[in-house]
């Protein structure tokens, strides 16, 4: 069980295994087998390394921002709550993951839902969430594994299928689909963009004065966005609070570090992390898609891989930045409103805002242009705050104080399972 948990917590290993098996079933040459497997592994590892760089900068920024504006609340973090509950829920969640994968492959082979969900680390988070919900309702381990495996197995096959109506237009083909933990947000955002937006005004065609041509370069735009956020937070934070954020990045002994250098350097590092993640996406998808066709021929003929949503970020870089900023701003507004309506404060999860907000805007832009991107990312920001607040009590028995699950698919699924299976208790 410990070995299985280690594997599913290392998505790059899963991807490499899938690539290896796919090429093996295609009877690829030894050279192609080695090259495809290792490039898939390297590409997905690049995504992880880039994400780690982003996470480090965003963690420091989140601390600085919270202290600067005196925000105290619950932090939505899938990694944190899983780490805090792995001894309680880990074994059950691992079995759920295993049976969910088998059901996903079965459905891909025998039904119209031809998507095989490859973002298995996200499935593991959902397994933890549903295990916690059903456990607090008093269900036995066997019942928890059965209910959760069926629910998640269908989710893995069906959710990318529903989203593919919109994702295939962005991708430009049906070679792969999207698997992520905010598919509910992307579907809602796509429909709202379609109904309320204007597809003619694409975010990527926004007319910018020649004086601001530098904004068209995605890496420069990313750097400037983080630079502005860090400068504002640093202005309102005290010197000790700035030093604390600097310590998170540089470690102890940062007394001689200039705050201006800190802000500039971290903004550049953030842009580097995103660039690395995007490069990894390109490398990984170039290998995994053809390899997966061989895998699907044996286990699920006609199936397509459902991969991480970050593969879309290169399709609409303007929308990605717009989505991040709008989603984040909506979450800030929720901080002001929630105390007046009796909901706990949910501290914005910067990484979730960046990934799901950016992706939501890409989907909204595809169906409703610039206006659709704004609407979709606003909806995403609301989902990132409202549902963690509504489901917080479901995880109270875990003892993981101050953290909760972040992404809409986890929180909405938890609320749905609690409502339905609560009737039988």
mmCIF file of C-alpha atoms in Angstrom:
data_model
loop_
_atom_site.group_PDB
_atom_site.id
_atom_site.type_symbol
_atom_site.label_atom_id
_atom_site.label_comp_id
_atom_site.label_asym_id
_atom_site.label_seq_id
_atom_site.Cartn_x
_atom_site.Cartn_y
_atom_site.Cartn_z
ATOM 1 C CA UNK A 1 0.000 0.000 0.000
ATOM 2 C CA UNK A 2 2.848 2.357 0.828
ATOM 3 C CA UNK A 3 4.402 1.677 -2.587
ATOM 4 C CA UNK A 4 1.068 2.404 -4.331
ATOM 5 C CA UNK A 5 0.698 5.668 -2.435
ATOM 6 C CA UNK A 6 4.224 6.655 -3.410
ATOM 7 C CA UNK A 7 3.488 5.975 -7.069
ATOM 8 C CA UNK A 8 0.226 7.908 -7.240
ATOM 9 C CA UNK A 9 1.843 10.839 -5.471
ATOM 10 C CA UNK A 10 4.379 10.929 -8.319
ATOM 11 C CA UNK A 11 2.373 11.710 -11.463
ATOM 12 C CA UNK A 12 5.501 11.755 -13.642
ATOM 13 C CA UNK A 13 6.055 8.059 -12.856
ATOM 14 C CA UNK A 14 2.479 7.211 -13.852
ATOM 15 C CA UNK A 15 2.871 9.172 -17.086
ATOM 16 C CA UNK A 16 6.173 7.411 -17.862
ATOM 17 C CA UNK A 17 4.580 4.001 -17.274
ATOM 18 C CA UNK A 18 1.645 4.858 -19.561
ATOM 19 C CA UNK A 19 4.048 6.080 -22.261
ATOM 20 C CA UNK A 20 6.200 2.951 -21.908
ATOM 21 C CA UNK A 21 3.230 0.586 -22.169
ATOM 22 C CA UNK A 22 1.777 2.523 -25.091
ATOM 23 C CA UNK A 23 4.999 2.341 -27.063
ATOM 24 C CA UNK A 24 5.482 -1.294 -26.072
ATOM 25 C CA UNK A 25 2.025 -2.227 -27.372
ATOM 26 C CA UNK A 26 2.831 -0.379 -30.589
ATOM 27 C CA UNK A 27 5.935 -2.579 -30.874
ATOM 28 C CA UNK A 28 8.131 0.505 -31.068
ATOM 29 C CA UNK A 29 11.869 0.071 -31.525
ATOM 30 C CA UNK A 30 14.057 -0.045 -28.424
ATOM 31 C CA UNK A 31 15.418 3.421 -29.197
ATOM 32 C CA UNK A 32 11.899 4.877 -29.585
ATOM 33 C CA UNK A 33 10.757 3.071 -26.437
ATOM 34 C CA UNK A 34 13.552 4.596 -24.353
ATOM 35 C CA UNK A 35 13.247 8.049 -25.921
ATOM 36 C CA UNK A 36 9.454 8.314 -25.624
ATOM 37 C CA UNK A 37 9.367 7.013 -22.051
ATOM 38 C CA UNK A 38 12.136 9.271 -20.795
ATOM 39 C CA UNK A 39 10.914 12.379 -22.623
ATOM 40 C CA UNK A 40 7.438 11.860 -21.156
ATOM 41 C CA UNK A 41 8.996 11.507 -17.713
ATOM 42 C CA UNK A 42 11.231 14.564 -18.215
ATOM 43 C CA UNK A 43 8.377 16.664 -19.610
ATOM 44 C CA UNK A 44 6.020 15.928 -16.749
ATOM 45 C CA UNK A 45 8.861 16.396 -14.254
ATOM 46 C CA UNK A 46 9.475 19.812 -15.811
ATOM 47 C CA UNK A 47 5.849 20.666 -15.085
ATOM 48 C CA UNK A 48 6.353 19.570 -11.487
ATOM 49 C CA UNK A 49 9.603 21.526 -11.133
ATOM 50 C CA UNK A 50 8.024 24.598 -12.708
ATOM 51 C CA UNK A 51 5.020 24.200 -10.426
ATOM 52 C CA UNK A 52 7.342 23.887 -7.422
ATOM 53 C CA UNK A 53 9.027 27.150 -8.366
ATOM 54 C CA UNK A 54 5.649 28.828 -8.771
ATOM 55 C CA UNK A 55 4.450 27.398 -5.470
ATOM 56 C CA UNK A 56 7.489 28.700 -3.580
ATOM 57 C CA UNK A 57 7.017 32.243 -4.861
ATOM 58 C CA UNK A 58 3.254 32.116 -4.371
ATOM 59 C CA UNK A 59 3.601 30.793 -0.809
ATOM 60 C CA UNK A 60 5.860 33.703 0.096
ATOM 61 C CA UNK A 61 3.512 36.136 -1.622
ATOM 62 C CA UNK A 62 0.469 34.610 0.114
ATOM 63 C CA UNK A 63 2.131 35.028 3.525
ATOM 64 C CA UNK A 64 3.163 38.578 2.719
ATOM 65 C CA UNK A 65 -0.282 39.466 1.399
ATOM 66 C CA UNK A 66 -2.123 37.936 4.391
ATOM 67 C CA UNK A 67 0.082 39.765 6.890
ATOM 68 C CA UNK A 68 0.029 43.039 4.981
ATOM 69 C CA UNK A 69 -3.761 43.201 4.982
ATOM 70 C CA UNK A 70 -4.323 41.344 8.274
ATOM 71 C CA UNK A 71 -6.265 38.436 6.787
ATOM 72 C CA UNK A 72 -6.756 35.353 8.970
ATOM 73 C CA UNK A 73 -8.847 32.451 7.768
ATOM 74 C CA UNK A 74 -8.947 28.923 6.399
ATOM 75 C CA UNK A 75 -6.425 28.086 3.686
ATOM 76 C CA UNK A 76 -7.670 25.808 0.877
ATOM 77 C CA UNK A 77 -4.770 23.435 0.159
ATOM 78 C CA UNK A 78 -5.234 19.888 -1.128
ATOM 79 C CA UNK A 79 -1.605 18.982 -0.418
ATOM 80 C CA UNK A 80 -1.736 20.290 3.138
ATOM 81 C CA UNK A 81 -4.940 18.509 4.159
ATOM 82 C CA UNK A 82 -3.793 15.258 2.523
ATOM 83 C CA UNK A 83 -0.476 15.413 4.347
ATOM 84 C CA UNK A 84 -2.288 16.028 7.635
ATOM 85 C CA UNK A 85 -4.669 13.083 7.190
ATOM 86 C CA UNK A 86 -2.600 10.511 5.317
ATOM 87 C CA UNK A 87 -2.309 8.211 8.344
ATOM 88 C CA UNK A 88 -6.083 8.282 8.881
ATOM 89 C CA UNK A 89 -7.286 8.061 5.287
ATOM 90 C CA UNK A 90 -4.320 7.054 3.143
ATOM 91 C CA UNK A 91 -4.870 3.297 2.864
ATOM 92 C CA UNK A 92 -8.572 3.638 2.060
ATOM 93 C CA UNK A 93 -7.925 6.433 -0.447
ATOM 94 C CA UNK A 94 -5.270 4.348 -2.232
ATOM 95 C CA UNK A 95 -7.727 1.466 -2.719
ATOM 96 C CA UNK A 96 -10.355 3.898 -3.987
ATOM 97 C CA UNK A 97 -7.858 5.221 -6.501
ATOM 98 C CA UNK A 98 -7.037 1.699 -7.724
ATOM 99 C CA UNK A 99 -10.672 0.650 -8.225
ATOM 100 C CA UNK A 100 -11.567 4.027 -9.752
ATOM 101 C CA UNK A 101 -8.827 3.586 -12.350
ATOM 102 C CA UNK A 102 -10.098 0.118 -13.250
ATOM 103 C CA UNK A 103 -13.666 1.394 -13.604
ATOM 104 C CA UNK A 104 -12.445 4.321 -15.747
ATOM 105 C CA UNK A 105 -10.704 1.902 -18.144
ATOM 106 C CA UNK A 106 -13.794 -0.362 -18.201
ATOM 107 C CA UNK A 107 -16.058 2.588 -19.083
ATOM 108 C CA UNK A 108 -13.625 3.802 -21.739
ATOM 109 C CA UNK A 109 -13.687 0.362 -23.363
ATOM 110 C CA UNK A 110 -17.414 -0.379 -23.271
ATOM 111 C CA UNK A 111 -19.196 3.006 -23.272
ATOM 112 C CA UNK A 112 -19.164 6.278 -25.191
ATOM 113 C CA UNK A 113 -17.019 7.848 -22.432
ATOM 114 C CA UNK A 114 -13.668 7.249 -24.141
ATOM 115 C CA UNK A 115 -11.540 9.393 -21.810
ATOM 116 C CA UNK A 116 -8.899 7.966 -19.488
ATOM 117 C CA UNK A 117 -8.117 10.392 -16.692
ATOM 118 C CA UNK A 118 -4.335 10.754 -16.286
ATOM 119 C CA UNK A 119 -4.168 13.432 -13.557
ATOM 120 C CA UNK A 120 -4.178 10.709 -10.910
ATOM 121 C CA UNK A 121 -2.827 12.923 -8.119
ATOM 122 C CA UNK A 122 -6.077 14.913 -8.363
ATOM 123 C CA UNK A 123 -8.100 11.706 -8.150
ATOM 124 C CA UNK A 124 -6.217 10.876 -4.971
ATOM 125 C CA UNK A 125 -7.240 14.210 -3.449
ATOM 126 C CA UNK A 126 -10.878 13.479 -4.292
ATOM 127 C CA UNK A 127 -10.545 10.013 -2.739
ATOM 128 C CA UNK A 128 -9.348 11.643 0.488
ATOM 129 C CA UNK A 129 -12.243 14.117 0.449
ATOM 130 C CA UNK A 130 -14.973 11.517 -0.117
ATOM 131 C CA UNK A 131 -13.418 9.132 2.413
ATOM 132 C CA UNK A 132 -13.565 11.889 5.020
ATOM 133 C CA UNK A 133 -17.195 12.737 4.199
ATOM 134 C CA UNK A 134 -18.455 9.147 4.280
ATOM 135 C CA UNK A 135 -16.437 8.320 7.408
ATOM 136 C CA UNK A 136 -18.018 11.161 9.367
ATOM 137 C CA UNK A 137 -21.430 9.859 8.243
ATOM 138 C CA UNK A 138 -20.543 6.528 9.856
ATOM 139 C CA UNK A 139 -20.097 4.287 6.808
ATOM 140 C CA UNK A 140 -17.827 1.234 6.991
ATOM 141 C CA UNK A 141 -14.555 1.011 5.060
ATOM 142 C CA UNK A 142 -16.076 -1.422 2.557
ATOM 143 C CA UNK A 143 -18.993 0.933 1.901
ATOM 144 C CA UNK A 144 -16.661 3.944 1.642
ATOM 145 C CA UNK A 145 -14.435 2.183 -0.901
ATOM 146 C CA UNK A 146 -17.415 0.930 -2.929
ATOM 147 C CA UNK A 147 -19.330 4.224 -3.035
ATOM 148 C CA UNK A 148 -16.269 6.395 -3.643
ATOM 149 C CA UNK A 149 -14.761 4.120 -6.302
ATOM 150 C CA UNK A 150 -17.987 4.072 -8.319
ATOM 151 C CA UNK A 151 -18.491 7.832 -7.965
ATOM 152 C CA UNK A 152 -14.893 8.733 -8.847
ATOM 153 C CA UNK A 153 -14.612 6.129 -11.635
ATOM 154 C CA UNK A 154 -17.615 7.638 -13.394
ATOM 155 C CA UNK A 155 -16.303 11.147 -12.708
ATOM 156 C CA UNK A 156 -12.968 10.249 -14.340
ATOM 157 C CA UNK A 157 -14.666 9.021 -17.514
ATOM 158 C CA UNK A 158 -17.626 11.386 -17.775
ATOM 159 C CA UNK A 159 -16.285 14.820 -16.736
ATOM 160 C CA UNK A 160 -13.620 15.097 -19.490
ATOM 161 C CA UNK A 161 -16.220 13.836 -21.968
ATOM 162 C CA UNK A 162 -18.669 16.615 -21.063
ATOM 163 C CA UNK A 163 -15.920 19.241 -21.094
ATOM 164 C CA UNK A 164 -14.593 17.995 -24.455
ATOM 165 C CA UNK A 165 -17.474 19.799 -26.146
ATOM 166 C CA UNK A 166 -15.549 22.977 -25.342
ATOM 167 C CA UNK A 167 -11.962 21.769 -24.958
ATOM 168 C CA UNK A 168 -11.698 20.280 -28.456
ATOM 169 C CA UNK A 169 -12.341 23.732 -29.949
ATOM 170 C CA UNK A 170 -9.449 25.157 -27.923
ATOM 171 C CA UNK A 171 -7.105 22.224 -28.605
ATOM 172 C CA UNK A 172 -7.998 22.118 -32.286
ATOM 173 C CA UNK A 173 -8.284 18.328 -32.409
ATOM 174 C CA UNK A 174 -9.608 15.343 -30.492
ATOM 175 C CA UNK A 175 -6.157 13.883 -29.738
ATOM 176 C CA UNK A 176 -6.569 14.514 -26.023
ATOM 177 C CA UNK A 177 -9.042 15.952 -23.544
ATOM 178 C CA UNK A 178 -8.721 17.738 -20.198
ATOM 179 C CA UNK A 179 -8.654 16.197 -16.730
ATOM 180 C CA UNK A 180 -8.597 18.601 -13.819
ATOM 181 C CA UNK A 181 -10.221 19.307 -10.481
ATOM 182 C CA UNK A 182 -12.200 22.347 -11.659
ATOM 183 C CA UNK A 183 -14.062 20.861 -14.618
ATOM 184 C CA UNK A 184 -17.347 22.004 -13.049
ATOM 185 C CA UNK A 185 -16.040 25.572 -13.115
ATOM 186 C CA UNK A 186 -14.898 25.292 -16.743
ATOM 187 C CA UNK A 187 -18.243 23.883 -17.888
ATOM 188 C CA UNK A 188 -20.249 26.581 -16.111
ATOM 189 C CA UNK A 189 -17.863 29.277 -17.354
ATOM 190 C CA UNK A 190 -18.085 27.996 -20.928
ATOM 191 C CA UNK A 191 -21.869 28.100 -20.942
ATOM 192 C CA UNK A 192 -22.004 31.512 -19.270
ATOM 193 C CA UNK A 193 -19.454 32.829 -21.755
ATOM 194 C CA UNK A 194 -21.565 31.464 -24.590
ATOM 195 C CA UNK A 195 -24.783 33.011 -23.272
ATOM 196 C CA UNK A 196 -23.459 36.345 -22.019
ATOM 197 C CA UNK A 197 -20.222 36.942 -23.912
ATOM 198 C CA UNK A 198 -19.188 37.959 -27.397
ATOM 199 C CA UNK A 199 -16.938 35.487 -29.179
ATOM 200 C CA UNK A 200 -15.784 38.094 -31.699
ATOM 201 C CA UNK A 201 -13.723 39.959 -29.098
ATOM 202 C CA UNK A 202 -11.003 37.410 -28.346
ATOM 203 C CA UNK A 203 -8.632 38.123 -25.447
ATOM 204 C CA UNK A 204 -5.685 37.280 -27.670
ATOM 205 C CA UNK A 205 -6.721 39.976 -30.159
ATOM 206 C CA UNK A 206 -6.912 42.805 -27.653
ATOM 207 C CA UNK A 207 -5.494 45.893 -29.334
ATOM 208 C CA UNK A 208 -2.589 47.265 -27.330
ATOM 209 C CA UNK A 209 -0.783 50.514 -28.135
ATOM 210 C CA UNK A 210 2.707 50.133 -29.597
ATOM 211 C CA UNK A 211 3.971 51.675 -26.397
ATOM 212 C CA UNK A 212 2.806 48.578 -24.574
ATOM 213 C CA UNK A 213 3.934 45.933 -27.047
ATOM 214 C CA UNK A 214 6.025 44.362 -24.308
ATOM 215 C CA UNK A 215 2.793 43.128 -22.663
ATOM 216 C CA UNK A 216 2.226 40.862 -25.656
ATOM 217 C CA UNK A 217 5.231 38.783 -24.575
ATOM 218 C CA UNK A 218 3.717 36.247 -22.125
ATOM 219 C CA UNK A 219 6.860 35.936 -19.989
ATOM 220 C CA UNK A 220 7.145 39.716 -19.574
ATOM 221 C CA UNK A 221 3.424 40.029 -18.804
ATOM 222 C CA UNK A 222 3.723 37.286 -16.179
ATOM 223 C CA UNK A 223 6.725 38.955 -14.560
ATOM 224 C CA UNK A 224 5.005 42.365 -14.453
ATOM 225 C CA UNK A 225 1.824 40.898 -12.940
ATOM 226 C CA UNK A 226 3.692 39.284 -10.062
ATOM 227 C CA UNK A 227 5.901 42.383 -9.687
ATOM 228 C CA UNK A 228 2.854 44.611 -9.147
ATOM 229 C CA UNK A 229 1.307 42.196 -6.630
ATOM 230 C CA UNK A 230 4.561 41.906 -4.663
ATOM 231 C CA UNK A 231 5.160 45.666 -4.654
ATOM 232 C CA UNK A 232 1.657 46.407 -3.322
ATOM 233 C CA UNK A 233 1.967 43.748 -0.611
ATOM 234 C CA UNK A 234 5.443 44.955 0.400
ATOM 235 C CA UNK A 235 4.257 48.564 0.723
ATOM 236 C CA UNK A 236 1.515 47.650 3.184
ATOM 237 C CA UNK A 237 3.496 45.010 5.111
ATOM 238 C CA UNK A 238 5.795 45.767 8.020
ATOM 239 C CA UNK A 239 9.528 45.166 7.762
ATOM 240 C CA UNK A 240 9.418 41.982 9.914
ATOM 241 C CA UNK A 241 6.614 40.621 7.732
ATOM 242 C CA UNK A 242 8.644 41.278 4.584
ATOM 243 C CA UNK A 243 11.640 39.566 6.201
ATOM 244 C CA UNK A 244 9.460 36.563 7.030
ATOM 245 C CA UNK A 245 8.418 36.231 3.383
ATOM 246 C CA UNK A 246 12.040 36.603 2.306
ATOM 247 C CA UNK A 247 13.069 33.873 4.749
ATOM 248 C CA UNK A 248 10.553 31.492 3.130
ATOM 249 C CA UNK A 249 12.394 31.947 -0.141
ATOM 250 C CA UNK A 250 16.026 32.405 0.829
ATOM 251 C CA UNK A 251 16.168 30.691 4.221
ATOM 252 C CA UNK A 252 17.783 32.140 7.327
ATOM 253 C CA UNK A 253 20.312 34.944 7.108
ATOM 254 C CA UNK A 254 18.506 37.351 4.782
ATOM 255 C CA UNK A 255 19.125 40.458 6.868
ATOM 256 C CA UNK A 256 21.297 42.000 4.167
ATOM 257 C CA UNK A 257 18.850 41.255 1.369
ATOM 258 C CA UNK A 258 17.306 44.344 -0.204
ATOM 259 C CA UNK A 259 13.506 44.275 -0.518
ATOM 260 C CA UNK A 260 13.699 45.743 -4.040
ATOM 261 C CA UNK A 261 15.993 42.918 -5.131
ATOM 262 C CA UNK A 262 13.650 40.426 -3.448
ATOM 263 C CA UNK A 263 10.621 41.732 -5.345
ATOM 264 C CA UNK A 264 12.400 41.868 -8.707
ATOM 265 C CA UNK A 265 14.051 38.485 -8.322
ATOM 266 C CA UNK A 266 10.916 36.644 -7.204
ATOM 267 C CA UNK A 267 8.904 38.155 -10.046
ATOM 268 C CA UNK A 268 11.491 36.871 -12.521
ATOM 269 C CA UNK A 269 11.641 33.469 -10.805
ATOM 270 C CA UNK A 270 7.858 33.229 -11.033
ATOM 271 C CA UNK A 271 8.007 33.900 -14.784
ATOM 272 C CA UNK A 272 10.785 31.294 -15.115
ATOM 273 C CA UNK A 273 8.702 28.718 -13.267
ATOM 274 C CA UNK A 274 5.737 29.251 -15.557
ATOM 275 C CA UNK A 275 7.949 29.113 -18.648
ATOM 276 C CA UNK A 276 9.468 25.830 -17.453
ATOM 277 C CA UNK A 277 6.041 24.357 -16.735
ATOM 278 C CA UNK A 278 4.797 25.325 -20.199
ATOM 279 C CA UNK A 279 7.906 23.850 -21.854
ATOM 280 C CA UNK A 280 7.319 20.636 -19.916
ATOM 281 C CA UNK A 281 3.714 20.559 -21.103
ATOM 282 C CA UNK A 282 4.804 20.814 -24.736
ATOM 283 C CA UNK A 283 7.436 18.085 -24.324
ATOM 284 C CA UNK A 284 5.127 15.752 -22.434
ATOM 285 C CA UNK A 285 2.110 16.070 -24.755
ATOM 286 C CA UNK A 286 4.294 15.516 -27.834
ATOM 287 C CA UNK A 287 5.197 12.081 -26.445
ATOM 288 C CA UNK A 288 2.208 10.944 -24.399
ATOM 289 C CA UNK A 289 -0.475 11.380 -27.080
ATOM 290 C CA UNK A 290 1.030 9.011 -29.703
ATOM 291 C CA UNK A 291 2.161 6.595 -26.984
ATOM 292 C CA UNK A 292 -1.310 6.546 -25.463
ATOM 293 C CA UNK A 293 -2.832 5.413 -28.741
ATOM 294 C CA UNK A 294 -0.923 2.156 -28.383
ATOM 295 C CA UNK A 295 -2.082 1.773 -24.795
ATOM 296 C CA UNK A 296 -5.697 2.421 -25.756
ATOM 297 C CA UNK A 297 -5.617 -0.121 -28.584
ATOM 298 C CA UNK A 298 -5.095 -2.909 -26.064
ATOM 299 C CA UNK A 299 -7.078 -1.821 -22.996
ATOM 300 C CA UNK A 300 -9.673 0.586 -24.372
ATOM 301 C CA UNK A 301 -9.792 0.888 -28.161
ATOM 302 C CA UNK A 302 -10.713 4.413 -29.238
ATOM 303 C CA UNK A 303 -9.904 5.975 -25.876
ATOM 304 C CA UNK A 304 -8.088 9.294 -25.611
ATOM 305 C CA UNK A 305 -5.912 10.623 -22.779
ATOM 306 C CA UNK A 306 -7.352 13.269 -20.464
ATOM 307 C CA UNK A 307 -4.400 15.419 -19.379
ATOM 308 C CA UNK A 308 -3.737 18.370 -17.074
ATOM 309 C CA UNK A 309 -5.361 21.699 -17.925
ATOM 310 C CA UNK A 310 -1.995 23.487 -18.067
ATOM 311 C CA UNK A 311 -1.600 22.158 -21.611
ATOM 312 C CA UNK A 312 -4.015 24.929 -22.609
ATOM 313 C CA UNK A 313 -2.025 27.811 -21.160
ATOM 314 C CA UNK A 314 0.030 28.271 -24.322
ATOM 315 C CA UNK A 315 -3.199 28.514 -26.342
ATOM 316 C CA UNK A 316 -4.333 31.795 -24.751
ATOM 317 C CA UNK A 317 -1.683 33.481 -22.551
ATOM 318 C CA UNK A 318 -3.657 36.739 -22.274
ATOM 319 C CA UNK A 319 -6.720 34.880 -21.024
ATOM 320 C CA UNK A 320 -4.570 32.993 -18.506
ATOM 321 C CA UNK A 321 -3.369 36.214 -16.871
ATOM 322 C CA UNK A 322 -6.812 37.815 -16.995
ATOM 323 C CA UNK A 323 -8.348 34.753 -15.366
ATOM 324 C CA UNK A 324 -5.799 34.704 -12.560
ATOM 325 C CA UNK A 325 -6.265 38.370 -11.690
ATOM 326 C CA UNK A 326 -10.070 38.386 -11.923
ATOM 327 C CA UNK A 327 -10.455 35.152 -9.954
ATOM 328 C CA UNK A 328 -8.079 36.454 -7.281
ATOM 329 C CA UNK A 329 -9.926 39.790 -7.026
ATOM 330 C CA UNK A 330 -13.268 38.010 -6.615
ATOM 331 C CA UNK A 331 -11.773 35.946 -3.792
ATOM 332 C CA UNK A 332 -10.628 39.150 -2.097
ATOM 333 C CA UNK A 333 -14.166 40.529 -2.303
ATOM 334 C CA UNK A 334 -15.431 37.319 -0.681
ATOM 335 C CA UNK A 335 -13.110 37.982 2.260
ATOM 336 C CA UNK A 336 -14.961 41.243 2.879
ATOM 337 C CA UNK A 337 -18.442 39.772 2.412
ATOM 338 C CA UNK A 338 -18.294 36.385 4.156
ATOM 339 C CA UNK A 339 -18.169 37.647 7.783
ATOM 340 C CA UNK A 340 -21.455 39.505 7.191
ATOM 341 C CA UNK A 341 -23.271 36.412 5.889
ATOM 342 C CA UNK A 342 -21.976 33.990 8.496
ATOM 343 C CA UNK A 343 -19.406 32.135 6.396
ATOM 344 C CA UNK A 344 -15.792 31.505 7.441
ATOM 345 C CA UNK A 345 -13.099 33.518 5.661
ATOM 346 C CA UNK A 346 -11.376 31.526 2.932
ATOM 347 C CA UNK A 347 -7.883 32.894 2.291
ATOM 348 C CA UNK A 348 -7.236 32.987 -1.473
ATOM 349 C CA UNK A 349 -5.137 30.043 -2.612
ATOM 350 C CA UNK A 350 -2.848 31.762 -5.076
ATOM 351 C CA UNK A 351 -1.880 28.614 -6.975
ATOM 352 C CA UNK A 352 -5.522 27.539 -7.327
ATOM 353 C CA UNK A 353 -6.439 31.054 -8.444
ATOM 354 C CA UNK A 354 -3.692 31.004 -11.037
ATOM 355 C CA UNK A 355 -4.342 27.574 -12.534
ATOM 356 C CA UNK A 356 -8.137 27.296 -12.306
ATOM 357 C CA UNK A 357 -8.731 31.020 -12.848
ATOM 358 C CA UNK A 358 -6.491 31.068 -15.906
ATOM 359 C CA UNK A 359 -8.065 27.925 -17.329
ATOM 360 C CA UNK A 360 -11.606 29.158 -16.662
ATOM 361 C CA UNK A 361 -10.834 32.337 -18.593
ATOM 362 C CA UNK A 362 -9.483 30.297 -21.513
ATOM 363 C CA UNK A 363 -12.771 28.373 -21.706
ATOM 364 C CA UNK A 364 -14.846 31.530 -21.252
ATOM 365 C CA UNK A 365 -12.856 33.277 -23.962
ATOM 366 C CA UNK A 366 -13.358 30.344 -26.358
ATOM 367 C CA UNK A 367 -17.141 30.672 -26.104
ATOM 368 C CA UNK A 368 -17.599 34.352 -25.265
ATOM 369 C CA UNK A 369 -14.420 36.291 -25.999
ATOM 370 C CA UNK A 370 -13.042 38.870 -23.582
ATOM 371 C CA UNK A 371 -16.352 39.273 -21.746
ATOM 372 C CA UNK A 372 -16.730 35.510 -21.505
ATOM 373 C CA UNK A 373 -13.227 35.242 -20.014
ATOM 374 C CA UNK A 374 -14.116 37.798 -17.330
ATOM 375 C CA UNK A 375 -17.417 36.107 -16.489
ATOM 376 C CA UNK A 376 -15.910 32.608 -16.358
ATOM 377 C CA UNK A 377 -13.037 33.654 -14.093
ATOM 378 C CA UNK A 378 -15.444 35.545 -11.789
ATOM 379 C CA UNK A 379 -17.531 32.387 -11.435
ATOM 380 C CA UNK A 380 -14.365 30.403 -10.748
ATOM 381 C CA UNK A 381 -13.342 32.820 -7.984
ATOM 382 C CA UNK A 382 -16.744 32.428 -6.342
ATOM 383 C CA UNK A 383 -16.558 28.628 -6.502
ATOM 384 C CA UNK A 384 -13.071 28.679 -4.937
ATOM 385 C CA UNK A 385 -14.473 30.544 -1.927
ATOM 386 C CA UNK A 386 -18.126 29.596 -1.512
ATOM 387 C CA UNK A 387 -17.859 25.806 -1.622
ATOM 388 C CA UNK A 388 -14.803 25.472 0.658
ATOM 389 C CA UNK A 389 -16.732 27.600 3.153
ATOM 390 C CA UNK A 390 -19.921 25.516 2.794
ATOM 391 C CA UNK A 391 -18.097 22.177 3.124
ATOM 392 C CA UNK A 392 -15.686 23.128 5.924
ATOM 393 C CA UNK A 393 -17.835 21.399 8.553
ATOM 394 C CA UNK A 394 -17.656 18.114 6.629
ATOM 395 C CA UNK A 395 -13.947 17.811 7.451
ATOM 396 C CA UNK A 396 -14.098 19.063 11.032
ATOM 397 C CA UNK A 397 -13.460 15.575 12.489
ATOM 398 C CA UNK A 398 -10.132 15.221 10.658
ATOM 399 C CA UNK A 399 -8.297 17.522 13.073
ATOM 400 C CA UNK A 400 -6.657 19.388 10.184
ATOM 401 C CA UNK A 401 -7.371 22.857 11.502
ATOM 402 C CA UNK A 402 -6.892 25.887 9.290
ATOM 403 C CA UNK A 403 -6.881 23.996 5.980
ATOM 404 C CA UNK A 404 -9.493 22.458 3.691
ATOM 405 C CA UNK A 405 -9.887 21.104 0.163
ATOM 406 C CA UNK A 406 -9.550 23.730 -2.546
ATOM 407 C CA UNK A 407 -10.827 22.845 -6.004
ATOM 408 C CA UNK A 408 -14.508 23.023 -7.013
ATOM 409 C CA UNK A 409 -14.815 19.381 -8.101
ATOM 410 C CA UNK A 410 -13.648 18.189 -4.666
ATOM 411 C CA UNK A 411 -15.901 20.479 -2.645
ATOM 412 C CA UNK A 412 -18.979 20.107 -4.860
ATOM 413 C CA UNK A 413 -18.572 16.303 -4.901
ATOM 414 C CA UNK A 414 -18.179 16.270 -1.119
ATOM 415 C CA UNK A 415 -21.357 18.301 -0.661
ATOM 416 C CA UNK A 416 -23.257 16.092 -3.115
ATOM 417 C CA UNK A 417 -22.109 12.808 -1.532
ATOM 418 C CA UNK A 418 -22.843 14.124 1.966
ATOM 419 C CA UNK A 419 -26.366 15.194 0.946
ATOM 420 C CA UNK A 420 -27.270 11.999 -0.911
ATOM 421 C CA UNK A 421 -25.755 9.431 1.448
ATOM 422 C CA UNK A 422 -26.697 11.426 4.524
ATOM 423 C CA UNK A 423 -30.313 10.471 3.780
ATOM 424 C CA UNK A 424 -29.522 6.822 4.557
ATOM 425 C CA UNK A 425 -28.053 7.584 7.971
#
